[in-house]
Coordinates of C-alpha atoms in Angstrom, one line a residue:
X1 CA 197.3 -49.6 111.8
X2 CA 198.3 -51.4 115.1
X3 CA 195.6 -53.2 117.3
X4 CA 197.1 -51.1 120.2
X5 CA 195.4 -48.1 118.7
X6 CA 192.0 -49.5 119.6
X7 CA 193.1 -50.3 123.2
X8 CA 191.5 -48.3 126.1
X9 CA 194.4 -47.1 128.1
X10 CA 194.1 -46.6 131.9
X11 CA 196.4 -45.5 134.7
X12 CA 195.3 -48.0 137.5
X13 CA 194.7 -47.5 141.0
X14 CA 197.7 -48.5 143.2
X15 CA 196.7 -50.5 146.4
X16 CA 198.7 -50.7 149.5
X17 CA 201.6 -53.1 149.3
X18 CA 200.8 -56.7 150.1
X19 CA 203.9 -58.2 151.6
X20 CA 204.2 -62.0 151.6
X21 CA 205.8 -62.6 154.8
X22 CA 204.0 -63.5 158.0
X23 CA 206.5 -61.7 160.2
X24 CA 205.8 -58.1 159.3
X25 CA 203.2 -55.8 161.0
X26 CA 200.9 -54.7 158.3
X27 CA 199.3 -51.2 158.9
X28 CA 199.0 -50.0 155.5
X29 CA 195.7 -51.3 154.0
X30 CA 193.1 -50.4 156.6
X31 CA 192.1 -54.0 157.3
X32 CA 190.5 -55.1 160.4
X33 CA 193.2 -56.9 162.6
X34 CA 190.6 -59.0 164.2
X35 CA 188.7 -62.0 162.6
X36 CA 185.0 -61.8 161.7
X37 CA 182.5 -63.5 164.1
X38 CA 182.8 -67.2 164.6
X39 CA 179.4 -67.4 163.2
X40 CA 180.7 -66.3 159.9
X41 CA 183.1 -69.3 159.6
X42 CA 180.3 -71.6 160.9
X43 CA 177.9 -70.4 158.2
X44 CA 180.5 -71.1 155.5
X45 CA 181.3 -74.5 156.9
X46 CA 177.5 -75.4 156.9
X47 CA 177.3 -75.1 153.1
X48 CA 176.5 -78.5 151.6
X49 CA 179.0 -79.7 148.8
X50 CA 176.0 -79.9 146.3
X51 CA 175.3 -76.3 146.8
X52 CA 178.7 -75.2 145.2
X53 CA 177.6 -76.6 141.9
X54 CA 174.6 -74.4 141.7
X55 CA 174.6 -70.7 140.8
X56 CA 173.9 -68.3 143.8
X57 CA 170.8 -66.3 143.8
X58 CA 171.2 -63.5 141.3
X59 CA 169.0 -61.2 143.3
X60 CA 171.1 -61.7 146.5
X61 CA 167.8 -61.7 148.2
X62 CA 168.9 -63.2 151.6
X63 CA 171.6 -60.6 152.2
X64 CA 169.7 -57.7 150.9
X65 CA 166.8 -58.6 153.3
X66 CA 169.1 -58.8 156.2
X67 CA 170.8 -55.5 155.4
X68 CA 167.3 -53.9 154.9
X69 CA 166.2 -55.1 158.3
X70 CA 169.2 -54.0 160.0
X71 CA 169.0 -50.5 158.6
X72 CA 165.4 -50.2 158.7
X73 CA 164.7 -49.9 154.9
X74 CA 163.1 -51.9 152.2
X75 CA 165.0 -54.7 150.4
X76 CA 164.4 -52.6 147.1
X77 CA 166.5 -49.9 148.6
X78 CA 169.6 -52.0 149.1
X79 CA 172.2 -52.9 146.4
X80 CA 175.0 -55.5 147.1
X81 CA 178.2 -55.9 145.0
X82 CA 181.6 -57.5 145.2
X83 CA 183.2 -55.1 147.6
X84 CA 182.4 -51.3 147.7
X85 CA 184.9 -50.7 144.8
X86 CA 182.6 -52.9 142.6
X87 CA 179.5 -51.0 143.8
X88 CA 181.3 -47.6 143.4
X89 CA 182.4 -48.4 139.9
X90 CA 179.0 -49.4 138.9
X91 CA 177.8 -46.1 140.4
X92 CA 180.2 -44.0 138.3
X93 CA 178.9 -46.0 135.2
X94 CA 175.3 -45.6 136.0
X95 CA 174.9 -42.2 137.4
X96 CA 177.6 -40.1 136.0
X97 CA 176.6 -39.9 132.3
X98 CA 175.1 -36.3 131.8
X99 CA 178.2 -34.8 130.3
X100 CA 178.7 -32.3 133.0
X101 CA 181.7 -32.7 135.1
X102 CA 181.4 -34.6 138.4
X103 CA 183.0 -33.2 141.6
X104 CA 185.0 -34.6 144.5
X105 CA 187.7 -33.4 146.9
X106 CA 191.4 -33.0 145.8
X107 CA 192.5 -35.3 148.7
X108 CA 190.2 -38.3 148.7
X109 CA 190.1 -41.9 147.8
X110 CA 192.4 -42.2 144.7
X111 CA 190.2 -44.6 143.0
X112 CA 187.7 -41.8 142.1
X113 CA 189.8 -40.1 139.4
X114 CA 190.7 -43.6 138.0
X115 CA 187.1 -44.6 137.4
X116 CA 186.5 -41.1 135.9
X117 CA 189.3 -41.5 133.5
X118 CA 188.4 -45.0 132.7
X119 CA 184.6 -44.3 131.9
X120 CA 185.6 -41.0 130.3
X121 CA 183.6 -38.9 132.8
X122 CA 184.7 -35.2 133.1
X123 CA 185.5 -34.3 136.6
X124 CA 186.8 -31.6 138.7
X125 CA 188.2 -31.4 142.1
X126 CA 187.9 -28.8 145.0
X127 CA 190.8 -28.4 147.5
X128 CA 190.0 -29.3 151.0
X129 CA 190.6 -26.6 153.7
X130 CA 193.8 -26.5 155.6
X131 CA 192.5 -28.7 158.2
X132 CA 191.3 -31.1 155.6
X133 CA 187.6 -30.4 155.8
X134 CA 185.3 -29.8 153.0
X135 CA 184.0 -26.3 152.3
X136 CA 180.4 -27.0 151.3
X137 CA 180.0 -23.8 149.2
X138 CA 182.6 -25.3 146.9
X139 CA 180.0 -27.9 145.9
X140 CA 177.2 -25.6 145.0
X141 CA 176.6 -25.4 141.2
X142 CA 175.4 -27.3 138.2
X143 CA 177.4 -30.4 138.4
X144 CA 176.9 -34.0 136.9
X145 CA 177.3 -35.7 140.2
X146 CA 179.2 -35.3 143.5
X147 CA 181.2 -38.1 145.4
X148 CA 183.2 -38.0 148.7
X149 CA 184.1 -40.4 151.6
X150 CA 182.9 -39.7 155.0
X151 CA 185.1 -40.1 157.1
X152 CA 187.5 -39.0 154.4
X153 CA 190.4 -41.2 153.1
X154 CA 193.0 -40.8 153.8
X155 CA 192.7 -38.1 156.2
X156 CA 190.0 -39.8 158.6
X157 CA 188.3 -36.4 158.9
X158 CA 184.6 -36.7 159.5
X159 CA 182.2 -34.1 158.0
X160 CA 179.1 -33.2 160.1
X161 CA 175.5 -34.2 159.0
X162 CA 174.8 -30.5 158.3
X163 CA 177.6 -30.2 155.9
X164 CA 176.6 -33.3 153.9
X165 CA 173.0 -32.1 153.9
X166 CA 174.1 -28.7 152.4
X167 CA 175.8 -30.4 149.5
X168 CA 172.9 -32.8 148.9
X169 CA 170.5 -29.8 148.9
X170 CA 172.7 -27.7 146.6
X171 CA 172.7 -30.8 144.0
X172 CA 169.2 -32.0 143.8
X173 CA 169.7 -32.3 139.9
X174 CA 172.5 -34.9 140.5
X175 CA 173.1 -38.0 142.4
X176 CA 175.2 -37.4 145.6
X177 CA 177.3 -40.3 146.7
X178 CA 178.5 -40.5 150.2
X179 CA 181.2 -43.1 150.7
X180 CA 180.8 -44.3 154.3
X181 CA 183.3 -47.1 154.2
X182 CA 184.8 -45.9 157.7
X183 CA 181.6 -44.7 159.3
X184 CA 181.3 -47.3 162.0
X185 CA 184.5 -46.3 163.7
X186 CA 183.0 -43.2 165.3
X187 CA 181.1 -41.4 162.6
X188 CA 177.5 -40.2 162.3
X189 CA 175.9 -41.7 159.3
X190 CA 173.6 -39.6 156.9
X191 CA 171.3 -42.7 156.7
X192 CA 168.3 -40.6 157.9
X193 CA 168.5 -38.3 155.0
X194 CA 167.4 -41.1 152.6
X195 CA 163.8 -40.2 153.7
X196 CA 164.3 -36.7 152.5
X197 CA 166.4 -37.0 149.5
X198 CA 165.9 -39.4 146.5
X199 CA 169.2 -38.3 144.9
X200 CA 171.3 -39.5 147.9
X201 CA 173.2 -42.9 147.5
X202 CA 175.3 -44.2 150.5
X203 CA 177.9 -46.9 149.8
X204 CA 179.4 -49.1 152.7
X205 CA 181.5 -52.3 153.0
X206 CA 182.1 -55.3 154.9
X207 CA 185.9 -55.1 154.4
X208 CA 186.7 -52.7 157.4
X209 CA 184.4 -52.7 160.4
X210 CA 183.3 -56.4 159.7
X211 CA 186.7 -57.9 159.3
X212 CA 185.7 -59.4 155.9
X213 CA 188.1 -57.8 153.3
X214 CA 188.7 -61.3 151.9
X215 CA 185.0 -61.8 151.2
X216 CA 184.5 -58.8 149.0
X217 CA 181.0 -57.5 150.1
X218 CA 180.0 -53.9 149.5
X219 CA 176.6 -52.4 149.3
X220 CA 174.7 -49.3 148.5
X221 CA 171.5 -47.8 150.3
X222 CA 169.4 -45.4 148.5
X223 CA 165.8 -44.8 147.1
X224 CA 164.2 -47.6 145.1
X225 CA 164.6 -45.7 141.9
X226 CA 168.3 -45.3 142.3
X227 CA 168.8 -49.0 143.3
X228 CA 166.7 -50.0 140.3
X229 CA 168.9 -48.0 137.9
X230 CA 172.0 -49.6 139.6
X231 CA 170.7 -53.1 139.4
X232 CA 170.1 -52.8 135.8
X233 CA 173.5 -51.8 135.0
X234 CA 174.7 -54.6 137.1
X235 CA 172.7 -57.2 135.4
X236 CA 173.9 -55.9 132.0
X237 CA 177.4 -57.2 133.0
X238 CA 176.9 -60.2 135.2
X239 CA 173.8 -61.9 136.8
X240 CA 175.8 -63.9 139.3
X241 CA 178.2 -61.3 141.0
X242 CA 178.1 -62.7 144.6
X243 CA 179.4 -66.1 145.5
X244 CA 177.5 -68.4 147.8
X245 CA 180.0 -68.4 150.8
X246 CA 180.1 -64.6 150.6
X247 CA 176.3 -64.4 150.8
X248 CA 176.1 -66.8 153.8
X249 CA 178.9 -65.1 155.5
X250 CA 177.5 -61.6 155.0
X251 CA 174.2 -62.6 156.7
X252 CA 176.0 -64.2 159.7
X253 CA 178.0 -61.1 160.2
X254 CA 174.9 -58.9 160.3
X255 CA 173.4 -61.2 162.8
X256 CA 176.4 -61.1 165.1
X257 CA 175.8 -57.6 166.5
X258 CA 177.4 -58.1 170.0
X259 CA 180.6 -59.3 168.5
X260 CA 180.5 -56.5 165.9
X261 CA 180.3 -53.8 168.6
X262 CA 183.0 -55.4 170.8
X263 CA 185.5 -55.4 168.0
X264 CA 184.8 -51.8 167.0
X265 CA 185.3 -50.7 170.7
X266 CA 188.6 -52.4 170.8
X267 CA 189.8 -50.8 167.5
X268 CA 188.6 -47.3 168.7
X269 CA 190.3 -47.6 172.0
X270 CA 193.5 -48.6 170.5
X271 CA 193.1 -45.7 168.0
X272 CA 192.7 -43.3 170.7
X273 CA 195.7 -44.6 172.7
X274 CA 197.8 -44.5 169.6
X275 CA 196.8 -40.8 169.0
X276 CA 198.2 -39.9 172.5
X277 CA 201.3 -41.8 172.0
X278 CA 202.0 -40.2 168.7
X279 CA 201.5 -36.8 169.9
X280 CA 204.0 -37.4 172.6
X281 CA 206.6 -38.2 169.7
X282 CA 205.9 -35.0 167.9
X283 CA 203.2 -36.1 165.4
X284 CA 200.3 -34.1 164.5
X285 CA 197.1 -35.3 162.7
X286 CA 193.6 -34.5 162.0
X287 CA 191.1 -36.0 164.5
X288 CA 190.5 -39.4 162.9
X289 CA 187.1 -41.0 163.1
X290 CA 188.2 -44.0 161.1
X291 CA 190.4 -47.1 161.7
X292 CA 193.6 -45.2 160.6
X293 CA 195.7 -42.0 161.7
X294 CA 196.9 -39.7 159.1
X295 CA 200.1 -38.3 160.8
X296 CA 203.0 -36.1 160.1
X297 CA 206.0 -35.4 162.3
X298 CA 207.3 -31.9 163.2
X299 CA 211.0 -32.7 162.0
X300 CA 211.4 -36.1 160.4
X301 CA 210.1 -36.4 156.8
X302 CA 207.4 -38.9 156.2
X303 CA 209.2 -40.6 153.4
X304 CA 212.0 -41.4 155.7
X305 CA 209.9 -42.7 158.5
X306 CA 208.2 -44.8 155.8
X307 CA 211.5 -46.2 154.7
X308 CA 212.8 -47.1 158.1
X309 CA 209.6 -48.5 159.3
X310 CA 209.4 -50.8 156.3
X311 CA 213.0 -51.9 157.0
X312 CA 211.9 -52.9 160.4
X313 CA 209.1 -54.9 159.0
X314 CA 206.3 -52.3 159.9
X315 CA 204.2 -51.4 156.8
X316 CA 202.4 -48.0 156.7
X317 CA 201.1 -46.2 153.7
X318 CA 202.9 -43.2 152.0
X319 CA 201.5 -41.1 149.3
X320 CA 203.7 -39.1 147.1
X321 CA 201.0 -36.7 146.1
X322 CA 200.7 -32.8 146.4
X323 CA 199.8 -31.5 149.9
X324 CA 200.1 -34.9 151.6
X325 CA 203.5 -36.1 150.7
X326 CA 204.7 -35.5 154.4
X327 CA 202.0 -37.7 155.8
X328 CA 201.7 -41.3 156.7
X329 CA 198.6 -43.1 157.0
X330 CA 198.7 -45.6 159.8
X331 CA 196.0 -48.4 160.0
X332 CA 195.0 -49.4 163.5
X333 CA 196.2 -52.9 164.4
X334 CA 195.9 -54.8 167.5
X335 CA 197.2 -53.5 170.8
X336 CA 200.4 -55.6 170.5
X337 CA 201.2 -54.3 166.9
X338 CA 200.4 -50.7 167.7
X339 CA 202.8 -50.9 170.9
X340 CA 205.5 -52.3 168.6
X341 CA 205.0 -49.4 166.3
X342 CA 205.3 -46.9 169.1
X343 CA 208.2 -48.6 170.5
X344 CA 210.1 -48.5 167.3
X345 CA 209.3 -44.9 166.8
X346 CA 210.4 -43.8 170.3
X347 CA 213.8 -45.6 169.7
X348 CA 214.1 -44.2 166.2
X349 CA 213.2 -40.4 167.1
X350 CA 215.4 -40.3 170.3
X351 CA 218.5 -41.1 168.1
X352 CA 217.7 -38.2 165.7

């Protein structure tokens, strides 16, 4: 018998390419093109050397209290983890254990099926409509749990609060997780539903709208009971998950509301300009409420555009998957970066 027979096999999630060159335009991982608020760096710089030799607060109290105050909740309704991927993985491990299959869309964040396979959770998918929206009737039934992003990734489509509430009401016997990683870019959060539904968990991140992907801060908002169960699983793995700089930086970011809003406004304005320019070039796409656009061209295959853009030092995301293999996901960069993208596409398309 080989030791390999006892190894748990997994097909890992494939993140967007991380090129090492500083000369490229990186529009493939939905990162925020602007730095975090200056107060974030100041908070990190103020950490005394002695503090680095001490364990951080395992309760993450200061950041949980800051988030609770920001969202009008109690600290006991907030869970913080090392990026939203960490939070979501713990959610799968904590809440999807009933033996019944969980459910998520066929076009969605591609980590969901990876976690389901890793933790041996049965799952099914339901196809999005032709316009990439969810049919809430597909989510009625006796499921072991529901999860979906809103706005969706990679499509950028935002579901209405009415659609989300229909799904929550139809699944009171299970935990419904709404992944709001991109909600700040123009979406309507279902945060008010936490008062009505104790089976709702909302997951968010500092990586996108708060320009802090490098700090790895994610969090969940829900009923005290849900957060308590999630915390129990977290403490069964590691008591000290958040490092000290991340805790201080997270609080500083929450307090920098004016900077946060101004940065969001710049990204949204650039996104809307880019939509108009792409339409002029023959692209179509669902109306994005995220910091990316999911676009297909009327005559040039997405794989071809992906390759020529990469050769030109412009990285976008291409998914070789059913139903979306003729689309490119284009993250919103700075105005200068998006102008460079459009100028390249104009020149390339005019020569076809």
